[in-house]
mmCIF file of C-alpha atoms in Angstrom:
data_model
loop_
_atom_site.group_PDB
_atom_site.id
_atom_site.type_symbol
_atom_site.label_atom_id
_atom_site.label_comp_id
_atom_site.label_asym_id
_atom_site.label_seq_id
_atom_site.Cartn_x
_atom_site.Cartn_y
_atom_site.Cartn_z
ATOM 1 C CA THR O 749 -28.750 -21.599 -6.696
ATOM 2 C CA GLY O 750 -28.495 -17.882 -6.175
ATOM 3 C CA PHE O 751 -25.569 -17.851 -3.911
ATOM 4 C CA ASP O 752 -23.392 -19.837 -6.700
ATOM 5 C CA GLU O 753 -24.527 -17.040 -9.154
ATOM 6 C CA TYR O 754 -23.565 -14.385 -6.685
ATOM 7 C CA VAL O 755 -19.962 -16.254 -6.421
ATOM 8 C CA GLN O 756 -19.648 -16.403 -10.159
ATOM 9 C CA LEU O 757 -20.611 -12.897 -10.675
ATOM 10 C CA CYS O 758 -18.235 -11.631 -7.913
ATOM 11 C CA SER O 759 -15.349 -13.591 -9.794
ATOM 12 C CA ILE O 760 -15.912 -12.010 -12.856
ATOM 13 C CA TYR O 761 -16.100 -8.546 -11.232
ATOM 14 C CA ILE O 762 -12.914 -9.111 -9.617
ATOM 15 C CA SER O 763 -11.158 -10.606 -12.825
ATOM 16 C CA LEU O 764 -12.443 -7.943 -14.925
ATOM 17 C CA THR O 765 -11.156 -5.118 -12.439
ATOM 18 C CA LEU O 766 -7.813 -6.596 -12.397
ATOM 19 C CA ILE O 767 -7.852 -6.824 -16.228
ATOM 20 C CA VAL O 768 -8.610 -3.083 -16.485
ATOM 21 C CA ALA O 769 -6.171 -2.102 -13.783
ATOM 22 C CA LEU O 770 -3.222 -3.824 -15.347
ATOM 23 C CA SER O 771 -4.227 -2.788 -18.760
ATOM 24 C CA LEU O 772 -4.465 0.922 -17.551
ATOM 25 C CA THR O 773 -0.916 0.466 -15.917
ATOM 26 C CA VAL O 774 0.845 -0.809 -18.854
ATOM 27 C CA ARG O 775 -0.813 1.924 -20.960
ATOM 28 C CA LEU O 776 0.638 4.367 -18.535
ATOM 29 C CA HIS O 777 4.176 3.183 -18.753
ATOM 30 C CA PHE O 778 4.416 2.908 -22.493
ATOM 31 C CA SER O 779 2.922 6.345 -22.909
ATOM 32 C CA MET O 780 5.680 7.935 -20.614
ATOM 33 C CA ARG O 781 8.256 6.171 -22.661
ATOM 34 C CA LYS O 782 7.181 7.524 -25.648
ATOM 35 C CA LYS O 783 7.024 11.001 -24.300
ATOM 36 C CA GLU O 784 10.594 10.518 -22.779
ATOM 37 C CA ARG O 785 11.888 9.495 -26.217
ATOM 38 C CA LYS O 786 10.089 12.530 -27.907
ATOM 39 C CA ASN O 787 11.724 15.193 -25.274
ATOM 40 C CA GLU O 788 15.425 13.961 -25.493
ATOM 41 C CA CYS O 789 15.998 16.515 -28.157
ATOM 42 C CA LEU O 790 15.224 19.377 -26.024
ATOM 43 C CA ARG O 791 17.544 22.067 -24.710
ATOM 44 C CA GLY O 792 18.123 24.558 -21.824
ATOM 45 C CA LYS O 793 14.898 25.739 -19.888
ATOM 46 C CA ASN O 794 12.503 23.436 -21.741
ATOM 47 C CA ARG O 795 14.948 20.310 -20.840
ATOM 48 C CA TYR O 796 14.836 21.567 -17.166
ATOM 49 C CA ARG O 797 10.865 21.686 -17.264
ATOM 50 C CA GLU O 798 10.417 18.378 -18.761
ATOM 51 C CA ASP O 799 12.982 16.893 -16.385
ATOM 52 C CA ALA O 800 10.891 18.144 -13.565
ATOM 53 C CA ARG O 801 7.590 16.750 -15.274
ATOM 54 C CA LYS O 802 9.366 13.552 -16.008
ATOM 55 C CA LEU O 803 10.400 13.016 -12.240
ATOM 56 C CA LYS O 804 6.984 13.933 -11.053
ATOM 57 C CA SER O 805 5.554 11.621 -13.497
ATOM 58 C CA ARG O 806 7.804 8.778 -12.225
ATOM 59 C CA ILE O 807 6.670 9.344 -8.673
ATOM 60 C CA ILE O 808 2.876 9.435 -9.504
ATOM 61 C CA ALA O 809 3.521 6.118 -11.714
ATOM 62 C CA ALA O 810 5.385 4.638 -8.709
ATOM 63 C CA GLN O 811 2.572 5.467 -6.478
ATOM 64 C CA ALA O 812 -0.129 4.307 -8.809
ATOM 65 C CA GLY O 813 2.293 0.947 -8.953
ATOM 66 C CA LEU O 814 2.004 0.475 -5.244
ATOM 67 C CA TYR O 815 -1.709 1.284 -5.098
ATOM 68 C CA PHE O 816 -2.255 -1.516 -7.503
ATOM 69 C CA GLY O 817 0.028 -3.788 -5.637
ATOM 70 C CA VAL O 818 -1.842 -3.429 -2.489
ATOM 71 C CA PHE O 819 -5.137 -3.971 -4.431
ATOM 72 C CA VAL O 820 -3.760 -7.360 -5.749
ATOM 73 C CA CYS O 821 -2.332 -8.445 -2.268
ATOM 74 C CA THR O 822 -5.631 -7.573 -0.402
ATOM 75 C CA TYR O 823 -7.787 -9.287 -3.020
ATOM 76 C CA PHE O 824 -5.652 -12.370 -3.719
ATOM 77 C CA PHE O 825 -6.894 -14.717 -0.903
ATOM 78 C CA ALA O 826 -10.589 -13.423 -1.733
ATOM 79 C CA LEU O 827 -10.138 -14.449 -5.415
ATOM 80 C CA ILE O 828 -8.233 -17.641 -4.503
ATOM 81 C CA SER O 829 -11.079 -18.727 -2.266
ATOM 82 C CA GLN O 830 -13.678 -17.873 -4.967
ATOM 83 C CA ILE O 831 -11.697 -19.551 -7.580
ATOM 84 C CA GLN O 832 -11.577 -22.631 -5.306
ATOM 85 C CA THR O 833 -15.312 -22.415 -4.654
ATOM 86 C CA LEU O 834 -16.201 -22.394 -8.318
ATOM 87 C CA LEU O 835 -13.873 -25.116 -9.402
ATOM 88 C CA LEU O 836 -14.161 -27.486 -6.547
ATOM 89 C CA GLY O 837 -17.560 -26.448 -4.973
ATOM 90 C CA THR O 838 -16.023 -26.689 -1.358
ATOM 91 C CA TYR O 839 -15.468 -23.495 1.001
ATOM 92 C CA ASN O 840 -12.554 -23.310 2.814
ATOM 93 C CA PHE O 841 -13.573 -21.288 5.677
ATOM 94 C CA PRO O 842 -10.205 -19.893 6.906
ATOM 95 C CA LEU O 843 -9.468 -18.901 3.433
ATOM 96 C CA TYR O 844 -12.384 -16.685 3.554
ATOM 97 C CA VAL O 845 -11.544 -15.130 6.996
ATOM 98 C CA LEU O 846 -8.265 -14.387 5.605
ATOM 99 C CA GLY O 847 -9.738 -12.688 2.581
ATOM 100 C CA ALA O 848 -12.184 -10.505 4.645
ATOM 101 C CA PHE O 849 -9.266 -9.763 7.026
ATOM 102 C CA MET O 850 -6.995 -8.433 3.961
ATOM 103 C CA ILE O 851 -9.850 -6.830 2.210
ATOM 104 C CA SER O 852 -10.313 -4.677 5.467
ATOM 105 C CA LEU O 853 -6.622 -4.091 5.636
ATOM 106 C CA GLN O 854 -6.665 -2.552 2.177
ATOM 107 C CA GLY O 855 -7.586 0.816 3.629
ATOM 108 C CA VAL O 856 -4.613 0.709 6.054
ATOM 109 C CA LEU O 857 -2.171 -0.390 3.354
ATOM 110 C CA ASN O 858 -3.251 2.416 0.929
ATOM 111 C CA LEU O 859 -2.489 4.896 3.952
ATOM 112 C CA PHE O 860 0.896 3.777 3.682
ATOM 113 C CA VAL O 861 1.059 4.498 0.287
#
């Protein structure tokens, strides 16, 4: 039916989004570590500048991690309900309501990040 195809497409979309977000976060982490190792031999003013950049990069990386965490937390229940629908063929109404509530709450949680 059309609804089942829609549910399957949504599940694929959410799964791909999570995979891309996780891979970008891991790539950012290793990129920062590589640059830190490269800059360890600097001295004086250059060292001071790089330390300031490193601090700013860490702050941005922490914020990106928090955004990703909020994304995972808010879409968790929706993803679980979609997986349950696909695998078992049953609809759990309280889980759907909780998923809709959490997705609506994502903007508020991003505001605090």
